[in-house]
Coordinates of N, CA and C in Angstrom, one line a residue:
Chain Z
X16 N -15.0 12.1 4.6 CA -13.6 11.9 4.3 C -13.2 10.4 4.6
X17 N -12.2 9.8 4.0 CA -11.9 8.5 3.8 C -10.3 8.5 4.8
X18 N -10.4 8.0 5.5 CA -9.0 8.1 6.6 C -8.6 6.5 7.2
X19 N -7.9 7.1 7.5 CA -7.4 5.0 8.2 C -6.1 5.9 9.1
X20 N -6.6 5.2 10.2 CA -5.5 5.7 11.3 C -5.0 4.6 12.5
X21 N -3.5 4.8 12.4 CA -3.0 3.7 13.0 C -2.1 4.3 14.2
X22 N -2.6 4.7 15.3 CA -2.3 5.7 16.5 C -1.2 4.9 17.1
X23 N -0.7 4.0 16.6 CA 0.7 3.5 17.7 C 1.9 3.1 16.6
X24 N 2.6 4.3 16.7 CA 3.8 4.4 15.6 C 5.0 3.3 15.8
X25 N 5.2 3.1 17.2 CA 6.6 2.3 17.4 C 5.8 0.7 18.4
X26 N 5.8 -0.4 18.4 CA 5.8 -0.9 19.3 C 7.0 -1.8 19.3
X27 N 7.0 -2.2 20.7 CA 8.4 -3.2 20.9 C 8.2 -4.1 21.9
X28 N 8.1 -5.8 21.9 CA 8.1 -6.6 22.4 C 8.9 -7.4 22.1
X29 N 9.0 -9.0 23.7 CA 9.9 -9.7 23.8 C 9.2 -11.2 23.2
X30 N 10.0 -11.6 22.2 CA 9.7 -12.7 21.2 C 8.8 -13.8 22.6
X31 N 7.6 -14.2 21.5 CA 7.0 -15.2 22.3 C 5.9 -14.1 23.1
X32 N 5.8 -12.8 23.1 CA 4.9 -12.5 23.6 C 3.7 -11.7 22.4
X33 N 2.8 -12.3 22.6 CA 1.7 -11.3 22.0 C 1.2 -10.2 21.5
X34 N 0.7 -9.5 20.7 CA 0.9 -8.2 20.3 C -0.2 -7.8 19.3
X35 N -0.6 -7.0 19.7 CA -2.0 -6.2 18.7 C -1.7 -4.8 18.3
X36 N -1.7 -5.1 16.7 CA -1.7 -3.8 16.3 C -3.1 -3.2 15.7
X37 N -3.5 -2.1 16.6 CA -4.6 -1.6 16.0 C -5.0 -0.4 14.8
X38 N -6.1 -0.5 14.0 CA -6.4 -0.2 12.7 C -7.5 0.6 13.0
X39 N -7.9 2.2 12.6 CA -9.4 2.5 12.7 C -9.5 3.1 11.8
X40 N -10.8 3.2 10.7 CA -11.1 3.5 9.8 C -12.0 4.6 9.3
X41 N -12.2 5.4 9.1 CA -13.4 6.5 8.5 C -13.8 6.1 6.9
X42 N -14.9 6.2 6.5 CA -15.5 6.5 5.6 C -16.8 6.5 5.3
X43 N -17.7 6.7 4.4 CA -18.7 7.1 4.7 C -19.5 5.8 3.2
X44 N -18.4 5.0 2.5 CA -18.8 4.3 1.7 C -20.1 2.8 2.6
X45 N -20.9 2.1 2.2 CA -21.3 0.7 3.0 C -20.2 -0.3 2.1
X46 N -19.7 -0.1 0.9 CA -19.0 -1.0 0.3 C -17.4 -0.6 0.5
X47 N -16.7 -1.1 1.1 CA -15.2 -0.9 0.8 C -14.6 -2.2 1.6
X48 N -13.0 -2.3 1.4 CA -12.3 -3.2 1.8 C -11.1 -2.9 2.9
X49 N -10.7 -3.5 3.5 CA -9.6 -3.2 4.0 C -8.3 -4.4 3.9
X50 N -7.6 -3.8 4.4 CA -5.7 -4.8 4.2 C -5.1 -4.6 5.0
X51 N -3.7 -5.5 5.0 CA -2.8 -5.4 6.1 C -2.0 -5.8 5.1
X52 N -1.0 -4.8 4.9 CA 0.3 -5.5 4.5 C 1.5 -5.1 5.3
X53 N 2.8 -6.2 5.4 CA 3.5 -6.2 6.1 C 5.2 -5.7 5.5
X54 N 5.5 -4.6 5.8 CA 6.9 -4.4 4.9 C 8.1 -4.7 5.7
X55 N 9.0 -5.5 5.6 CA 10.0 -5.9 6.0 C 10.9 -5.1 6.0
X56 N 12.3 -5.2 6.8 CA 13.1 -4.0 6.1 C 13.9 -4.0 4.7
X57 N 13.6 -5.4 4.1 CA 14.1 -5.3 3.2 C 13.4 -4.3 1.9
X58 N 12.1 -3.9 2.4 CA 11.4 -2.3 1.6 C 10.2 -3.0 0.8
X59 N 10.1 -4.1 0.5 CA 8.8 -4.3 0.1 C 7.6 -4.9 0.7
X60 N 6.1 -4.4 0.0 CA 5.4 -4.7 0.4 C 4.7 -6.4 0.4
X61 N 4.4 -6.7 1.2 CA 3.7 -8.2 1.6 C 2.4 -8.0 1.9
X62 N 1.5 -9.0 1.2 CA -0.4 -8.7 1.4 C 0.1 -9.4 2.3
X63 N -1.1 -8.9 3.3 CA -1.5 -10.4 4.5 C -2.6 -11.0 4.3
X64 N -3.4 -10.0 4.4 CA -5.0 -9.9 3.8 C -5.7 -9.2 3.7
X65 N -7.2 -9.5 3.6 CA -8.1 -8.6 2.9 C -9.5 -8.7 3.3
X66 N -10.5 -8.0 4.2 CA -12.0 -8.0 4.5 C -12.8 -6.7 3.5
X67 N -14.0 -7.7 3.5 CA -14.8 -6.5 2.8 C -15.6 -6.0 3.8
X68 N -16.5 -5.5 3.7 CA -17.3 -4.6 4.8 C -18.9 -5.5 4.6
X69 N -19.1 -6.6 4.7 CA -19.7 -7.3 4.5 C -19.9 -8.8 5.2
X70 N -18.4 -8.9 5.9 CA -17.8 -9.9 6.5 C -17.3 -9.5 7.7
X71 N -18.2 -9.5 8.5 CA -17.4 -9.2 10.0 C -16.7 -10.3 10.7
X72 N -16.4 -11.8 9.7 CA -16.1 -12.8 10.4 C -14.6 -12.6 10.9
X73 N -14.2 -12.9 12.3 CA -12.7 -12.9 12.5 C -12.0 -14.1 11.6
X74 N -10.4 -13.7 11.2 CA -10.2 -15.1 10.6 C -8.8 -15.3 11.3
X75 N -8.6 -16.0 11.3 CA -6.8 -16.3 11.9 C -6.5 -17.1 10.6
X76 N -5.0 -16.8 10.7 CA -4.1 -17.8 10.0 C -2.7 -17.8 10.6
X77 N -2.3 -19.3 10.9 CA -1.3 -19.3 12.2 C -2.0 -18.4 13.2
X78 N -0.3 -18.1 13.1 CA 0.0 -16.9 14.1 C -0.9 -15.6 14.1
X79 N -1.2 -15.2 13.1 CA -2.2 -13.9 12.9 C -3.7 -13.9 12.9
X80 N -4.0 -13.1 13.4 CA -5.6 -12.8 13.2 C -6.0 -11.8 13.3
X81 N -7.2 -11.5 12.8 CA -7.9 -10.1 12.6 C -9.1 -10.0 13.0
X82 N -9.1 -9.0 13.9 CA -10.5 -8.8 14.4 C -11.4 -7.3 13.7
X83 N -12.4 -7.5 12.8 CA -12.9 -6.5 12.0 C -14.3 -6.3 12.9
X84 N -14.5 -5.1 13.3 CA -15.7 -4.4 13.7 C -16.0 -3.3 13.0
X85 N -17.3 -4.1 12.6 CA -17.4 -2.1 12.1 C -18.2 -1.0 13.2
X86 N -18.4 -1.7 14.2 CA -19.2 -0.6 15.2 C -18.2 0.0 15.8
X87 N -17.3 0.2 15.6 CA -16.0 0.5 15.9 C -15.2 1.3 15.1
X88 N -15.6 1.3 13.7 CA -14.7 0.8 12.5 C -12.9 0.4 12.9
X89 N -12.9 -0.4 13.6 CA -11.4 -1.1 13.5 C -11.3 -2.4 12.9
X90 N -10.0 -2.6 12.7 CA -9.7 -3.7 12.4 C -8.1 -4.0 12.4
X91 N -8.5 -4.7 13.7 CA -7.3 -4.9 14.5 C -6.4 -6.4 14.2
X92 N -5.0 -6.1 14.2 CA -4.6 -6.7 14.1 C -3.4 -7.7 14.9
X93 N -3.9 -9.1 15.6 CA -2.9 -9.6 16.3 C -2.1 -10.7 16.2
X94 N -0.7 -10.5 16.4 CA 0.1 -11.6 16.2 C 0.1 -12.4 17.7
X95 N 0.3 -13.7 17.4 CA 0.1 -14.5 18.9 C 2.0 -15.2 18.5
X96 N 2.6 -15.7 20.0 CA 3.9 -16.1 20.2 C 4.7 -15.1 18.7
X97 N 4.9 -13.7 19.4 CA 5.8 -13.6 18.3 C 7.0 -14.0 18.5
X98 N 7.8 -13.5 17.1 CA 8.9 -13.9 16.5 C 9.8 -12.6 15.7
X99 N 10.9 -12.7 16.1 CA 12.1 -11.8 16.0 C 11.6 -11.1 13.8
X100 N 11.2 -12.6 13.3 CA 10.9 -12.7 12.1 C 9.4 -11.4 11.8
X101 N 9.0 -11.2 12.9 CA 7.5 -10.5 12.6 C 8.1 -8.9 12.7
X102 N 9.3 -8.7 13.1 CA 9.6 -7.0 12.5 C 9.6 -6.7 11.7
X103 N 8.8 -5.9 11.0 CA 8.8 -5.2 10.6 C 7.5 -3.9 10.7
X104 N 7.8 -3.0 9.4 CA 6.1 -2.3 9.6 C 5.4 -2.7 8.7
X105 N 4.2 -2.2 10.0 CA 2.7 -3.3 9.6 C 1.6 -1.9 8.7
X106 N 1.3 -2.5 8.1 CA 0.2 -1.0 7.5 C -1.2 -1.4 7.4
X107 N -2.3 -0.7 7.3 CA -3.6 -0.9 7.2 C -4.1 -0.3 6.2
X108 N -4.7 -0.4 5.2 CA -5.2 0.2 4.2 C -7.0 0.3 3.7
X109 N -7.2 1.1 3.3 CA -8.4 0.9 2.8 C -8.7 1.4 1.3
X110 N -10.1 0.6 0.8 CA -10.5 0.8 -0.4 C -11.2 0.9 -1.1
X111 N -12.3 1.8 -1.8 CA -13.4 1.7 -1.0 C -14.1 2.3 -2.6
X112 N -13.2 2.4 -3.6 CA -14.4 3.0 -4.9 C -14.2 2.1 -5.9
X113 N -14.4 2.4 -7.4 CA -14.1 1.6 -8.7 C -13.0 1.7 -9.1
X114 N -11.9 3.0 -8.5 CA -10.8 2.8 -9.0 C -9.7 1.8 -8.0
X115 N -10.2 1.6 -7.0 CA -9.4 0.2 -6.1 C -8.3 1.3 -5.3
X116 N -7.9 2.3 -5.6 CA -6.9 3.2 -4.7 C -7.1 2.8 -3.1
X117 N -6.0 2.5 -2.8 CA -5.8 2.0 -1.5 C -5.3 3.8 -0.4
X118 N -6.1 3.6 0.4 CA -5.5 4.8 1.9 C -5.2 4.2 2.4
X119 N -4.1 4.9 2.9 CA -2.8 3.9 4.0 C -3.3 4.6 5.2
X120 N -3.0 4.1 6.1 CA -2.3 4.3 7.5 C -0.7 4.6 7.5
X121 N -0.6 5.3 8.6 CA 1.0 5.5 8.4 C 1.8 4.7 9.4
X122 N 1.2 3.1 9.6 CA 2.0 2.1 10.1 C 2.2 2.1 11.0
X123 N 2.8 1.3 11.7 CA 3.3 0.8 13.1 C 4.2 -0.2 12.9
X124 N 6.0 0.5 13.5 CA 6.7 -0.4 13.4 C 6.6 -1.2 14.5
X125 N 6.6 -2.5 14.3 CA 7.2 -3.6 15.6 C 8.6 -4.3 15.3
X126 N 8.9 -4.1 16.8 CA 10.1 -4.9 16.6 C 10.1 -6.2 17.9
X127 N 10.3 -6.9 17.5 CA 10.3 -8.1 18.4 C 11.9 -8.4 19.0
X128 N 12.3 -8.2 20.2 CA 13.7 -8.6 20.5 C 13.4 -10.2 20.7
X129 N 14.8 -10.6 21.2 CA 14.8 -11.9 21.1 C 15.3 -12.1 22.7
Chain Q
X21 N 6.9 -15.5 -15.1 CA 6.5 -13.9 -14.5 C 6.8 -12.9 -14.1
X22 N 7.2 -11.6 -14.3 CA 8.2 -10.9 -13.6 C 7.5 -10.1 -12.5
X23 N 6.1 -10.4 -12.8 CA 5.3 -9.2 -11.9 C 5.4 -7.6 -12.4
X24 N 5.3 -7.2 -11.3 CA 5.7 -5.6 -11.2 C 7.3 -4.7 -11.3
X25 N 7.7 -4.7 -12.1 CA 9.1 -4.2 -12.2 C 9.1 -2.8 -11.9
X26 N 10.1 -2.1 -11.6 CA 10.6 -0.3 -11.3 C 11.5 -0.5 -11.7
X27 N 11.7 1.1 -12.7 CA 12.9 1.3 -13.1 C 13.5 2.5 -13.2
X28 N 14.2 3.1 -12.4 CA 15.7 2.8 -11.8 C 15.2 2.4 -10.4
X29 N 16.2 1.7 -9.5 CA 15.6 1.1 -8.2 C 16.5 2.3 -7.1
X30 N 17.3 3.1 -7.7 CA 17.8 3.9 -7.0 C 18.1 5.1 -7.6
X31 N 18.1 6.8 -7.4 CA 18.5 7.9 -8.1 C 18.9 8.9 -7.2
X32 N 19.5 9.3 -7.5 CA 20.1 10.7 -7.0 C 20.1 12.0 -7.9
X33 N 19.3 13.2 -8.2 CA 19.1 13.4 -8.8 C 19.5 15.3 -8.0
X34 N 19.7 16.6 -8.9 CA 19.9 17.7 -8.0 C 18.7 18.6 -8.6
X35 N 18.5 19.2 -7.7 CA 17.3 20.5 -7.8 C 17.1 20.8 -9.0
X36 N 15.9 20.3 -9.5 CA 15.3 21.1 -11.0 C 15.7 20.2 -12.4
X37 N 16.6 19.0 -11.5 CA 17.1 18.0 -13.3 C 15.3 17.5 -13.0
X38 N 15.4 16.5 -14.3 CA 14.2 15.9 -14.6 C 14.5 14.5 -14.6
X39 N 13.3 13.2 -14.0 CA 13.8 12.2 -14.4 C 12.6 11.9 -15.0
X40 N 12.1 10.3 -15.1 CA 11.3 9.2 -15.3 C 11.1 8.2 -15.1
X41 N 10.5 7.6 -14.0 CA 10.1 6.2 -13.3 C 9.6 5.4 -14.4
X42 N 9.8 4.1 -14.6 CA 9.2 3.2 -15.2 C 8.6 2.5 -14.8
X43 N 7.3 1.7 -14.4 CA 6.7 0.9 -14.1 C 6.2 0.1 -14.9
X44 N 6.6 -1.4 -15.2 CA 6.3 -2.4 -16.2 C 5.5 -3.8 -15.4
X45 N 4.3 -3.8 -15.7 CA 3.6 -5.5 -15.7 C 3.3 -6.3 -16.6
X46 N 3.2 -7.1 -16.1 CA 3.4 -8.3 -17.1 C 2.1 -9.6 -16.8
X47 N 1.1 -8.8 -16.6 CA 0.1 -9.7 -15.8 C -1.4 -9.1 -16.9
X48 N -1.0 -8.4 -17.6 CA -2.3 -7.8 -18.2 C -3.2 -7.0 -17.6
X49 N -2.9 -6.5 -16.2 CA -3.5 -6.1 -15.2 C -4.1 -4.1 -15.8
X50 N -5.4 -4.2 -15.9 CA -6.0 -3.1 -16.1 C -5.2 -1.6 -15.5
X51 N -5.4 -2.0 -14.2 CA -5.2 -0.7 -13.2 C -3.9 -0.6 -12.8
X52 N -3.4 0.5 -13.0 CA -1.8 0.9 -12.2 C -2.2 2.1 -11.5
X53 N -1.2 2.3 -10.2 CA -0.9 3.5 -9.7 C 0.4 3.3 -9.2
X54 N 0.5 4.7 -8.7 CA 1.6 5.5 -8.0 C 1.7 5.9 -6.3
X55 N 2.6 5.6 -6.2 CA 2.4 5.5 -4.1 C 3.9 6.5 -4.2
X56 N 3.8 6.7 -3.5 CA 5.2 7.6 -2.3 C 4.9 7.3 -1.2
X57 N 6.5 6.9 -0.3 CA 6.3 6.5 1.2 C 7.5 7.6 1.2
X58 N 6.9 8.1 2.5 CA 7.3 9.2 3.5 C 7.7 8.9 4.9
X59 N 8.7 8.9 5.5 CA 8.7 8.2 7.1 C 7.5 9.3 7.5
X60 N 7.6 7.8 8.6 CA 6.0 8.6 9.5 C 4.8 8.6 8.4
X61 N 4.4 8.2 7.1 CA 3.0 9.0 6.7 C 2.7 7.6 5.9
X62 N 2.9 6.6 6.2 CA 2.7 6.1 4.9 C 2.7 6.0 3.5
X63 N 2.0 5.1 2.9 CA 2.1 5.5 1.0 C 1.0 6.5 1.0
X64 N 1.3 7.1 -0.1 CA -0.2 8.2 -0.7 C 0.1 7.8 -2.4
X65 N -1.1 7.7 -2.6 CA -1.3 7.9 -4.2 C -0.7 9.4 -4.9
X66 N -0.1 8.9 -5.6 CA 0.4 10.4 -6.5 C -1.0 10.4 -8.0
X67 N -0.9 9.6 -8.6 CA -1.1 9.2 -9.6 C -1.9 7.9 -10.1
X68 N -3.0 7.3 -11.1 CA -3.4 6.3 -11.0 C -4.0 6.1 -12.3
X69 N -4.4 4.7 -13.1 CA -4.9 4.6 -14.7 C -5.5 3.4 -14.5
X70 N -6.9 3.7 -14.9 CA -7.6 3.0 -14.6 C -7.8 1.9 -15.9
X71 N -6.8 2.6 -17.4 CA -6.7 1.5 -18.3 C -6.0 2.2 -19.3
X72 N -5.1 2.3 -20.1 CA -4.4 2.3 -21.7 C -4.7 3.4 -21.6
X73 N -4.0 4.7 -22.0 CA -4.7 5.8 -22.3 C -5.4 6.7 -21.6
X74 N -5.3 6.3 -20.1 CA -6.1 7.2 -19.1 C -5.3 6.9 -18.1
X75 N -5.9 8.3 -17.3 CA -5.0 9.0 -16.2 C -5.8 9.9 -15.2
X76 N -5.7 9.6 -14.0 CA -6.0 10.3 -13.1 C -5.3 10.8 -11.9
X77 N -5.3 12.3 -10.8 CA -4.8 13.2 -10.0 C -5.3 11.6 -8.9
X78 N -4.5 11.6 -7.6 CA -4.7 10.8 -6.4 C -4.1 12.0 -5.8
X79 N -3.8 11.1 -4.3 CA -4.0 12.2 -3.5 C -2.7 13.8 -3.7
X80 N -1.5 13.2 -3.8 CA -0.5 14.3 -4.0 C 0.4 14.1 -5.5
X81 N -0.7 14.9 -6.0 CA -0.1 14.7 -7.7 C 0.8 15.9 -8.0
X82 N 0.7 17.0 -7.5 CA 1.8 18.0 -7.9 C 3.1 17.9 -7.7
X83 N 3.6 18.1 -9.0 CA 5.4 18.1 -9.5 C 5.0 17.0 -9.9
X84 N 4.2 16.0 -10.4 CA 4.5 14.8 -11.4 C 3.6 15.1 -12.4
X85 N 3.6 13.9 -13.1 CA 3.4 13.6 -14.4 C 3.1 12.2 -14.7
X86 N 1.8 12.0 -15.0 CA 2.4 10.4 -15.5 C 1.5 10.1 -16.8
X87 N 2.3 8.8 -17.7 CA 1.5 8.8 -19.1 C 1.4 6.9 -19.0
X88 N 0.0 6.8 -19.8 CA -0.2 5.2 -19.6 C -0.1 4.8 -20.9
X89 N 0.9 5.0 -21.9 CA 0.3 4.4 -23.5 C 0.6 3.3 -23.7
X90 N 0.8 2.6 -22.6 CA 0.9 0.9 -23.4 C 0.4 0.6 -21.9
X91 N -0.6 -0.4 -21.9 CA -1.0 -1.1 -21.0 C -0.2 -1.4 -20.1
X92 N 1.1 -2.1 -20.7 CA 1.4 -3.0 -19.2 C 2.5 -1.7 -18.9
X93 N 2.5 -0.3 -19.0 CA 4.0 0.3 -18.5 C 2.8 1.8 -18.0
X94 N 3.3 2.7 -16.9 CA 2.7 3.3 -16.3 C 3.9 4.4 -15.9
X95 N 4.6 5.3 -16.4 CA 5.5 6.2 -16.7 C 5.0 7.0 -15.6
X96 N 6.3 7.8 -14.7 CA 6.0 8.9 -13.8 C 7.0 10.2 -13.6
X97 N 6.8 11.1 -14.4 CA 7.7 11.9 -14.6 C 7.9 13.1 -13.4
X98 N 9.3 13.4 -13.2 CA 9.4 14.7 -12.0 C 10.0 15.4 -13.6
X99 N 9.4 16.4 -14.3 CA 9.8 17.7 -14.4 C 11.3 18.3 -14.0
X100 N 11.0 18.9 -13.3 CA 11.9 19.8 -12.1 C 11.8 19.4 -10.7
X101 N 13.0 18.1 -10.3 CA 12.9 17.6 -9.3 C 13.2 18.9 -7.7
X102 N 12.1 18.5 -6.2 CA 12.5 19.3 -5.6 C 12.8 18.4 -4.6
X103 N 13.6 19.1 -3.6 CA 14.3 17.5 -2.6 C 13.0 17.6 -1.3
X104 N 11.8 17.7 -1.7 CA 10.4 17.5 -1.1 C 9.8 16.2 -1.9
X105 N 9.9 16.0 -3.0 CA 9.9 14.8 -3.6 C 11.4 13.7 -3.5
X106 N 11.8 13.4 -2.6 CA 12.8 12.7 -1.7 C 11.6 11.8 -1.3
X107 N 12.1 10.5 -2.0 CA 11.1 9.4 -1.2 C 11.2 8.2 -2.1
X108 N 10.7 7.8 -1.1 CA 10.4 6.0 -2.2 C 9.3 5.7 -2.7
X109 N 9.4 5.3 -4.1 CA 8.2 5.4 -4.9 C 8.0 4.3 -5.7
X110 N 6.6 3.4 -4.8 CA 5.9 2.0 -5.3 C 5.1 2.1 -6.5
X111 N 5.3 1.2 -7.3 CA 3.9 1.0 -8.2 C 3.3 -0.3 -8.0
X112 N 1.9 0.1 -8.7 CA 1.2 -1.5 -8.1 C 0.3 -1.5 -9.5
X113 N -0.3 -2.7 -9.8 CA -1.1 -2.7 -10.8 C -2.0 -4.1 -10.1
X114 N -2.9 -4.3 -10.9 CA -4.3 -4.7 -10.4 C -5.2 -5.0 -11.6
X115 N -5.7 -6.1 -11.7 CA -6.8 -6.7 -12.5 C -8.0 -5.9 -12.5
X116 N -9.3 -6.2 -13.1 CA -10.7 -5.8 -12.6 C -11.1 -6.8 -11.4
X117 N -11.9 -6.6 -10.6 CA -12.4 -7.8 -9.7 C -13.5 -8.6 -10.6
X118 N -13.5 -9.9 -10.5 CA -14.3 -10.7 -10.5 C -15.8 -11.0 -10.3
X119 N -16.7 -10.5 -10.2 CA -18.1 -10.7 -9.3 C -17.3 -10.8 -8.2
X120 N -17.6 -11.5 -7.4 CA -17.6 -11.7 -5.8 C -15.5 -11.7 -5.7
X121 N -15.3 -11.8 -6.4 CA -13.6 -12.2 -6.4 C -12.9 -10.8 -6.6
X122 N -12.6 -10.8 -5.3 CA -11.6 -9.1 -5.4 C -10.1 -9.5 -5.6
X123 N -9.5 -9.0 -6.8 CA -8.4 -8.7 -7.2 C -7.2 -7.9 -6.3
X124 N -5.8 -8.6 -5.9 CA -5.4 -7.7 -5.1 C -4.6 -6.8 -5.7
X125 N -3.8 -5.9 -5.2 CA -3.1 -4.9 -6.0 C -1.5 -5.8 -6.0
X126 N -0.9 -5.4 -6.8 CA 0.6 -6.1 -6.6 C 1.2 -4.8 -6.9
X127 N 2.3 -5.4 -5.4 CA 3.5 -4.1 -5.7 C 4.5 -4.5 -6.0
X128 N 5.3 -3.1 -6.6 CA 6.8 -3.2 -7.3 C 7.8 -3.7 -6.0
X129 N 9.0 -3.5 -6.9 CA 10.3 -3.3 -5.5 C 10.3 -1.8 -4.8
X130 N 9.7 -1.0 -5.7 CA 10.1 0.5 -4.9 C 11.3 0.8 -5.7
X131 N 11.5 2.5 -6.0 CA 12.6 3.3 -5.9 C 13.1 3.8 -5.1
X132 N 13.9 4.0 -4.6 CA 14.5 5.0 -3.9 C 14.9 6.5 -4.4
X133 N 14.3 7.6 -4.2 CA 14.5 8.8 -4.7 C 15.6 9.8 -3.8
X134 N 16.7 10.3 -4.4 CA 17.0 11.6 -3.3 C 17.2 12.9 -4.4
X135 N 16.8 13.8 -3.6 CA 16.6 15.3 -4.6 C 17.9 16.0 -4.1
X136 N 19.0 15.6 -4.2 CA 19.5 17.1 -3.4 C 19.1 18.6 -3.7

């Protein structure tokens, strides 16, 4: 079975402090992809990015980075000095056949106070 | 470009009327589906077309409907709305990949659904 599970529903930190949201994955594909997109509360979805299962390299951009394992299968996600700007909910997805159908996680909201 | 359009962006609808979502791209993009977000559960696929003319069940397809006859529009019909189908409903559409060049999905604004 194909699952993605994101075990920390609410988190809440104080701006400027660090924060990881973690991602774990099931499937039984060697080819699939994973995502992070970020929905604000204004209700839409934002890509962040995208690893295939072929690329264990970590990547940062800014503030974010992602750390992909598959001996683990996670793929975790960390914001460094956050920002009041980074609430929202974060989702993990995977995707893994010819038809591209993405499986969600059922998110983790952050809220960053100020 | 307008991207991914939904149409109506809001409804209110009562037990058993019937509606129809519109989802229109404008990118030539092969693949569309259908998402529902649920607090707490994330999106799930309702529905999905992998090109013009075709259609396939994702993960919670019962009480919909959906028809692909024009490429860039991806129709999703409730029947006999039940206020269990209460939710917000994304569509996304999506290219073929590339050889090594993965295509991302692009999403709509979302509907907002209520069943009384």
């Amino acid at each position: 079975a194909q699952k993605v599970t994101q075990a920390q529903t609410e988190i809440s930190v104080v701006e400027k402090e660090d924060v990881t949201l973690d991602c774990v994955y099931e499937t039984r594909d060697t080819t699939y992809y994973l995502f992070w997109y970020k929905q604000p509360p204004s209700g839409e979805l934002v890509f962040l990015i995208r690893r295939n299962s072929f690329d264990e390299q970590n990547e940062i951009s800014g503030r974010y980075s992602w750390n992909f394992q598959k001996s683990t299968s996670s793929f975790n996600f960390t914001i460094t000095a956050s920002q009041v700007v980074d609430s929202a909910v974060y989702f993990c997805a995977l995707s893994m056949d010819s038809s591209y159908k993405l499986i969600f996680g059922s998110g983790t909201r952050l809220l960053v106070r100020p | 470009n307008a991207g991914v359009t939904q149409t109506p962006k809001f409804r209110v609808l009562k037990t058993g009327q019937s509606m129809t979502l519109l989802c229109a791209q404008d990118m030539n993009h092969e693949y569309m589906y259908w998402y529902r977000q649920d607090p707490g559960m994330g999106l799930r696929l309702i529905h999905y077309s992998v090109g013009e003319g075709t259609t396939a069940k994702g993960e919670v397809p019962d009480g919909y409907n959906v028809s692909r006859l024009k490429k860039q529009n991806f129709l999703l019909g409730l029947e006999s709305a039940a206020p269990s189908q209460t939710s917000v409903y994304f569509c996304a559409s999506k290219t073929r990949n590339e050889g090594a060049v993965y295509n991302e999905q692009f999403f709509g604004p979302g509907t907002r659904l209520t069943v009384l």
